[in-house]
Coordinates of C-alpha atoms in Angstrom, one line a residue:
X1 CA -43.3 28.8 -48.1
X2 CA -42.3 30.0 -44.9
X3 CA -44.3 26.8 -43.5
X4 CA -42.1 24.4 -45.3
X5 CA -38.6 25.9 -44.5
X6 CA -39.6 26.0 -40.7
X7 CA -41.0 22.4 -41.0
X8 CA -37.4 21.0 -43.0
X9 CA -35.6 22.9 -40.5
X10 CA -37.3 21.5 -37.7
X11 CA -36.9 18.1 -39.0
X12 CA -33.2 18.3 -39.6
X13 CA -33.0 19.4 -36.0
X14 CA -35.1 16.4 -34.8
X15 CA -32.9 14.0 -37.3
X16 CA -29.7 15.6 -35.7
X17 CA -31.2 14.8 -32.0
X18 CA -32.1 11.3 -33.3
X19 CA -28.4 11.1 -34.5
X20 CA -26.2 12.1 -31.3
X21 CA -24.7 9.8 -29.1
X22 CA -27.2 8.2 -26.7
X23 CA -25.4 9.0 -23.4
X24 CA -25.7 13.0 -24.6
X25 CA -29.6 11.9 -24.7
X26 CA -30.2 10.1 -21.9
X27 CA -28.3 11.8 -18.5
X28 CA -29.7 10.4 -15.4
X29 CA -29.3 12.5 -12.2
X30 CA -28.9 11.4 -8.8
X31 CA -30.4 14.0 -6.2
X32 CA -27.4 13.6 -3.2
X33 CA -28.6 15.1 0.0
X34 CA -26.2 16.2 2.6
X35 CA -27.5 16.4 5.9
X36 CA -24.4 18.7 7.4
X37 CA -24.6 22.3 7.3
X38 CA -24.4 23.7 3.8
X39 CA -20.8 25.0 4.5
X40 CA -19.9 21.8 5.9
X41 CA -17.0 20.2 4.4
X42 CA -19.4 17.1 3.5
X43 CA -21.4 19.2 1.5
X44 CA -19.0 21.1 0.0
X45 CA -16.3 19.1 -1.3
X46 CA -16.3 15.5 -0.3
X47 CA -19.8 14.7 -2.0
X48 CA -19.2 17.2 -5.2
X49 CA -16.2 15.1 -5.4
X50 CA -17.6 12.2 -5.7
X51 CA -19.9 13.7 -8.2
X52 CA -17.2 15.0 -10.5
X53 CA -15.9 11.7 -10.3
X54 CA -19.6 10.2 -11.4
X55 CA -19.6 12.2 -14.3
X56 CA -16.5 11.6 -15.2
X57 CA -16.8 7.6 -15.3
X58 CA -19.8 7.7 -16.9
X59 CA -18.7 10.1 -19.7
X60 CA -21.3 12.7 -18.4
X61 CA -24.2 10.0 -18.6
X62 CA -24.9 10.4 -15.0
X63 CA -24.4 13.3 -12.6
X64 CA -25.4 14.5 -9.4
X65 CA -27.0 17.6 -7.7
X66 CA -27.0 18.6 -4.1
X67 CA -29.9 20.5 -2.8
X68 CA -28.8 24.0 -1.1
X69 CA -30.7 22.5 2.4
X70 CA -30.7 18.4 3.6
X71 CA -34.3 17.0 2.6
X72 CA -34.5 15.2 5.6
X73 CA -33.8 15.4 9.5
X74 CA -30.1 13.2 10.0
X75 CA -32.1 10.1 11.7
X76 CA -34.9 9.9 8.2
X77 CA -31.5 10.1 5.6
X78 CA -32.0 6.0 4.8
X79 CA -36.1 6.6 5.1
X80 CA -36.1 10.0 2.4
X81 CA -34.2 7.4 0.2
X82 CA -36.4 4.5 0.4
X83 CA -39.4 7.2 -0.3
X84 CA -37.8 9.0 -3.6
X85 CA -38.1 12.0 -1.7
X86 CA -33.9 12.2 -2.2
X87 CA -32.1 9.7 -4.5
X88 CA -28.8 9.1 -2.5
X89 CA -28.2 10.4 0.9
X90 CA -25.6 9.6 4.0
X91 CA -26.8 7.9 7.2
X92 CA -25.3 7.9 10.3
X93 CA -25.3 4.5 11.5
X94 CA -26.4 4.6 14.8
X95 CA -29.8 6.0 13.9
X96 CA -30.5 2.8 11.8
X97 CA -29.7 0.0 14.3
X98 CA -32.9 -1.4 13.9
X99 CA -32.3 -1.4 10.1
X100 CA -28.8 -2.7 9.8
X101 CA -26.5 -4.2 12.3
X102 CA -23.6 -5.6 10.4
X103 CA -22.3 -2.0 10.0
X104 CA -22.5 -1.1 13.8
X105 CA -19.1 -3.5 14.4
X106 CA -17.2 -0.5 13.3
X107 CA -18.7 1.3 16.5
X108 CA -17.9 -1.3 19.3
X109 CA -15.5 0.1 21.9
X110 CA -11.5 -0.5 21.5
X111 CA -12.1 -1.6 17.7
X112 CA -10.7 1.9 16.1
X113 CA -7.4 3.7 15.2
X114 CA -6.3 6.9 14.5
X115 CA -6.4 6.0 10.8
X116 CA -10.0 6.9 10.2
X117 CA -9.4 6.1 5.6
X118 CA -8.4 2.5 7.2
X119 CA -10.9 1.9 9.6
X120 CA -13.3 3.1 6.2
X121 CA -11.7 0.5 3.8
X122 CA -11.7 -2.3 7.1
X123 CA -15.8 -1.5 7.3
X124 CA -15.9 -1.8 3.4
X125 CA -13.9 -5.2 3.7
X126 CA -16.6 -6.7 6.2
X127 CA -19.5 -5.6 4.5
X128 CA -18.7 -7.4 1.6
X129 CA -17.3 -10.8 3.1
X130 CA -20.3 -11.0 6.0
X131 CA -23.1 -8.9 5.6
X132 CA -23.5 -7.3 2.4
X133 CA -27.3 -9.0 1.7
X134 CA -28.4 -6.6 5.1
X135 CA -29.3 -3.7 2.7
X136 CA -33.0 -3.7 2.3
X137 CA -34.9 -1.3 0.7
X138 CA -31.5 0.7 -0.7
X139 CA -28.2 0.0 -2.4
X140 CA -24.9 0.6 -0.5
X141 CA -22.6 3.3 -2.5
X142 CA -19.9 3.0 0.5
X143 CA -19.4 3.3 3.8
X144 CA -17.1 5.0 6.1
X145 CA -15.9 6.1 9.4
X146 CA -14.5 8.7 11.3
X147 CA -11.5 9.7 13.3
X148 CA -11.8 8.5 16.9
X149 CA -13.5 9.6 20.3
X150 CA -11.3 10.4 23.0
X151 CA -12.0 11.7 26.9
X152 CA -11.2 14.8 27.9
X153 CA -10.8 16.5 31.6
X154 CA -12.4 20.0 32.3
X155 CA -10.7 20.7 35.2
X156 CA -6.3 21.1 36.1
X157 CA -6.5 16.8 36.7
X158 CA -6.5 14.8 33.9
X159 CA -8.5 11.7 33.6
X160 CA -6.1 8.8 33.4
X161 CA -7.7 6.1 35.8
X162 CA -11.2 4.8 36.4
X163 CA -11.4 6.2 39.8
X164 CA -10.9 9.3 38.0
X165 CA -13.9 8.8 35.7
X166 CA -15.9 7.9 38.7
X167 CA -15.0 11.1 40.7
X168 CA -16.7 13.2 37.9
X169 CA -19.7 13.9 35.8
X170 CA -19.4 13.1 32.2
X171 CA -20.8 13.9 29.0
X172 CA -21.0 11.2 27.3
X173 CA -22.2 10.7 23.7
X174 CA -25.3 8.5 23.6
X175 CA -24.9 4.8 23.0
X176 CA -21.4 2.8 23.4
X177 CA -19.9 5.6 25.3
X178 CA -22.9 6.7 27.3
X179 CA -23.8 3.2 27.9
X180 CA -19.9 2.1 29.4
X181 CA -20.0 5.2 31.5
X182 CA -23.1 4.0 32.9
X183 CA -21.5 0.4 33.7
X184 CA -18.5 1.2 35.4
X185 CA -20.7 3.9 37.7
X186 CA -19.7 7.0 36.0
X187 CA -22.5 10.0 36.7
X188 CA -23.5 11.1 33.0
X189 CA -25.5 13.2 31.3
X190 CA -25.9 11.0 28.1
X191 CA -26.6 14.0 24.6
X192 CA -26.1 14.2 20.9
X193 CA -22.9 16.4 19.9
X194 CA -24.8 18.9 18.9
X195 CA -25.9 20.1 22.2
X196 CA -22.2 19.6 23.9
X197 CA -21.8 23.4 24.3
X198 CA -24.7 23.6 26.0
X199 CA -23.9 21.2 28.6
X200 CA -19.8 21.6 28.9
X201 CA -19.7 25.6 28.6
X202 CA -22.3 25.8 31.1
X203 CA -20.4 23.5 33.7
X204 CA -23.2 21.0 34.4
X205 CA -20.0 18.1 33.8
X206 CA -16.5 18.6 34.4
X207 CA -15.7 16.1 31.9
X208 CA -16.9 14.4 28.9
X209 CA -16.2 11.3 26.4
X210 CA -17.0 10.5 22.7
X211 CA -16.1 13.2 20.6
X212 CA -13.0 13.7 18.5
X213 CA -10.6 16.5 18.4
X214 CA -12.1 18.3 15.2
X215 CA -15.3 17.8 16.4
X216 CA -14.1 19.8 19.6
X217 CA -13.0 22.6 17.3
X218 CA -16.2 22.3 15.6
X219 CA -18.8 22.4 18.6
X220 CA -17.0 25.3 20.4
X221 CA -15.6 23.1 23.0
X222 CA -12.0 24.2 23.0
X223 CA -12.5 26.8 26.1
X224 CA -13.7 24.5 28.8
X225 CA -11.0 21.6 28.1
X226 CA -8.0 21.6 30.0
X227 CA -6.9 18.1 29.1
X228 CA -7.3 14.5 26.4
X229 CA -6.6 11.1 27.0
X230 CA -5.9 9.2 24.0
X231 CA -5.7 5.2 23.9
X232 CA -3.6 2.7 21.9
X233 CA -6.6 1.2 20.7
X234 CA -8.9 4.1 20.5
X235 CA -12.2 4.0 22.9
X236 CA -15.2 4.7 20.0
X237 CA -15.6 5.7 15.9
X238 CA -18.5 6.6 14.0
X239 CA -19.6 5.1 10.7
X240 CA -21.8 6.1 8.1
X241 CA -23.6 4.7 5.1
X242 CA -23.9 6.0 1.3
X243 CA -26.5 4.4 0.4
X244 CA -29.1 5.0 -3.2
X245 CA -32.5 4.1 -3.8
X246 CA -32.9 0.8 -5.7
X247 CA -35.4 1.9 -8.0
X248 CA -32.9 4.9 -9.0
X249 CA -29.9 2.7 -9.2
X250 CA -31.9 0.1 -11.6
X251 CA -32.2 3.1 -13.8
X252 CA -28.7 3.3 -14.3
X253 CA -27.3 1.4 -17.1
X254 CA -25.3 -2.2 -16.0
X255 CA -22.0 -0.5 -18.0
X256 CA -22.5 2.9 -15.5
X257 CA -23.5 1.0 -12.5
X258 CA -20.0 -0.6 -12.9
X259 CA -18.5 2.5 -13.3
X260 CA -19.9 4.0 -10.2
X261 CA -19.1 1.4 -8.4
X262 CA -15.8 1.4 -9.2
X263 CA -15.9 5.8 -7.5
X264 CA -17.7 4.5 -4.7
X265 CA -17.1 1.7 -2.0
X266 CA -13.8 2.2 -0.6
X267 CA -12.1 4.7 -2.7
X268 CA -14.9 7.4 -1.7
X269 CA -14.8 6.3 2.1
X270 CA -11.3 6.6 2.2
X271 CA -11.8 9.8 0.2
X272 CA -14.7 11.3 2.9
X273 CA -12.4 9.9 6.3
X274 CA -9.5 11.5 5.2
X275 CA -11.2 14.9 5.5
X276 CA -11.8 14.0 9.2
X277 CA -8.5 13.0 9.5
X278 CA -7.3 16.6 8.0
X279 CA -9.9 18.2 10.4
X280 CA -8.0 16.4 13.2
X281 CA -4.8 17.6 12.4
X282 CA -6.0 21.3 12.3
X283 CA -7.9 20.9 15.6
X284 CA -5.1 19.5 17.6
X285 CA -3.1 22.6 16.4
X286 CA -5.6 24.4 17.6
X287 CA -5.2 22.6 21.2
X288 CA -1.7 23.8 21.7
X289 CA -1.9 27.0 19.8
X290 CA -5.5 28.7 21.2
X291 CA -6.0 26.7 24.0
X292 CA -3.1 25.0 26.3
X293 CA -5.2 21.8 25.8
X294 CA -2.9 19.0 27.4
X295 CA -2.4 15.7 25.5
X296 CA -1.5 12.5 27.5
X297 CA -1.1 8.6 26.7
X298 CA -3.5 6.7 28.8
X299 CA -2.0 4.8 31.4
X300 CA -1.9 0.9 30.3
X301 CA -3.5 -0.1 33.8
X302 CA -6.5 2.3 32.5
X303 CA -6.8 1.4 29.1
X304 CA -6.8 -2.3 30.1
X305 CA -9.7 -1.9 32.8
X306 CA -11.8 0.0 30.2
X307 CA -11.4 -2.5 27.7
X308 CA -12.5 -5.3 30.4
X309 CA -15.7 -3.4 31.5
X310 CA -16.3 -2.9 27.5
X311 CA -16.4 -6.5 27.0
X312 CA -20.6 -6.3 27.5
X313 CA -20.8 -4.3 24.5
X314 CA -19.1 -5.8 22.0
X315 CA -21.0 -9.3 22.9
X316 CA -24.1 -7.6 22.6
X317 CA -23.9 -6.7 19.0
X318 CA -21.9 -10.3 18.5
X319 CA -25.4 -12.0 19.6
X320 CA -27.1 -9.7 17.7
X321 CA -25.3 -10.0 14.6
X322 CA -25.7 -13.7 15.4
X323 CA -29.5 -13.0 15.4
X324 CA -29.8 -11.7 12.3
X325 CA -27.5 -14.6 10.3
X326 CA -24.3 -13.0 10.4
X327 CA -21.4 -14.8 11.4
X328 CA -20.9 -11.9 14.3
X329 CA -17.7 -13.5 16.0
X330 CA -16.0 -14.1 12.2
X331 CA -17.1 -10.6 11.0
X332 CA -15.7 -8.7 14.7
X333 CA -12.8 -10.4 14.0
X334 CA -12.2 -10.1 10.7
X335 CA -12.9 -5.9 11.1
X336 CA -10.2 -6.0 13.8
X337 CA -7.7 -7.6 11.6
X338 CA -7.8 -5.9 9.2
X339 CA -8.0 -1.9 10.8
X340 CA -4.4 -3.5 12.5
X341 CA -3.0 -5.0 9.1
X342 CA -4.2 -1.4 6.8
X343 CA -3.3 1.5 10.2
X344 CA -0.8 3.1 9.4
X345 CA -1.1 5.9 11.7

């Protein structure tokens, strides 16, 4: 007897299962790795945002989790994607250049502003319009970029000149900085941020270039800077991809896919810059408060000399955007336009 009440109970329980609505059945998870610290602001609230927004759109259907430690080294982000090994991750940019190059036009010199939500939406803009078929391999959830580089003086004289880059040793961050430096004769000892302290507190340089003012907060830097120059049209930004693995994506219903689209693209890169911009704000606080860090304008005669030696640069990634069938010219100028018509800071 006993049999037969377990065996109707456990059918009523199955027939109840049968009977719920099928997004309480089926709830797909996407495994988000974050490559920052775990207490990094990334990791903490601008991806869990994102995920509460997920689950939201998608009436719980989908949802996201974020292992306590990244999967992957920061240059393998796109590679532990393509591999299953994480579902969704962020890449840095300039670790892919021999993946993707239409999303490097956000990193050419004296293309950024201080508005690092409209540079994001700018990037979004051009991805679409020129070079949205470059994704191989993944599916592009967004894309953003940072707040802006600036140089900074670790002695009583602040750099305002190209003589006065020349006189000095630089730390430059590797690639568009690091490689400008180089071409107007600047000494430099070329490093990911990440060792900066090393370099700067132990005064190998006595200036350096590429970093922004939270990431000086950030990397400890505060104590050996005496001085920033900042340009009109800022010298060098940062952009990143959120990017999915296809076979994960295709998982996701056509009615979800919609929805998470509509969380992603440029309303989550605007979300993720803003937090650099906020980071900014604190740090330059910080500058005046804690460390009599001087703040000057660079001179126009400067700014306009550095934009001229630039000019290398930004046709190299024109031809090679070319290269690759993108209208590079169309899609540099079309980024440009629109970071000056969305800026508002």
């Amino acid at each position: 007897m006993r049999f037969f009440v377990s065996l109707a109970f456990a059918s009523a329980v199955l027939a109840a299962a049968i009977s719920l609505p099928t997004h309480a059945q089926a709830k797909t998870r996407i495994l988000t790795n974050c490559f920052w610290p775990p207490q990094h602001y990334m990791c903490t609230q601008v991806l869990p945002t994102w995920g509460e927004w997920v689950e939201e759109a998608t009436d719980g259907r989908v949802s996201i989790q974020i292992p306590p430690k990244s999967l992957a080294s920061p240059p393998e982000q796109w590679g532990s994607v393509e591999k299953g090994i994480a579902d969704a991750a962020v890449q840095f940019n300039g670790f892919v250049a021999n993946r993707v190059t239409g999303p490097l036009v956000a990193m050419n010199p004296f293309v950024a502003s201080a508005d690092a939500p409209a540079m994001s939406e700018a990037l979004w803009d051009t991805y679409q319009k020129f070079f949205a078929d470059e994704y191989k391999g993944v599916h592009a959830l967004s894309m953003w970029v940072i707040t802006p580089a600036e140089v900074y003086s670790q002695n009583d004289t602040p750099i305002n000149s190209i003589d006065d880059l020349k006189s000095r040793k630089i730390w430059a961050l590797p690639g568009t900085v690091a490689n400008l430096m180089k071409k107007i004769g600047v000494g430099v000892v070329a490093g990911p941020a990440v060792q900066a302290n090393e370099v700067i507190s132990r005064g190998v340089v006595d200036g350096h270039i590429g970093l922004s003012p939270v990431s000086i907060a950030a990397f400890q830097l505060g104590p050996y800077t005496k001085s920033m120059t900042q340009f009109k049209t800022r010298i060098y930004s940062t952009s990143f991809s959120f990017v999915i693995n296809e076979k994960k994506w295709a998982e996701i219903s056509p009615e979800d896919q919609a929805a998470i689209t509509a969380v992603s693209g440029p309303k989550f890169g605007r979300m993720a810059a803003q937090f650099w911009v906020n980071g900014d704000k604190a740090a330059l606080a910080k500058f005046k408060s804690e460390w009599d860090i001087k703040v000057y304008d660079a001179d126009p005669a400067f700014e306009a000399a550095l934009t001229e030696a630039s000019k290398f640069l930004t046709a190299g990634w024109i031809k090679r955007a070319t290269d690759k069938g993108i209208d590079g010219q169309a899609a540099y100028d079309f980024y440009v336009d629109r970071v000056s018509a969305l800026s508002k800071l």
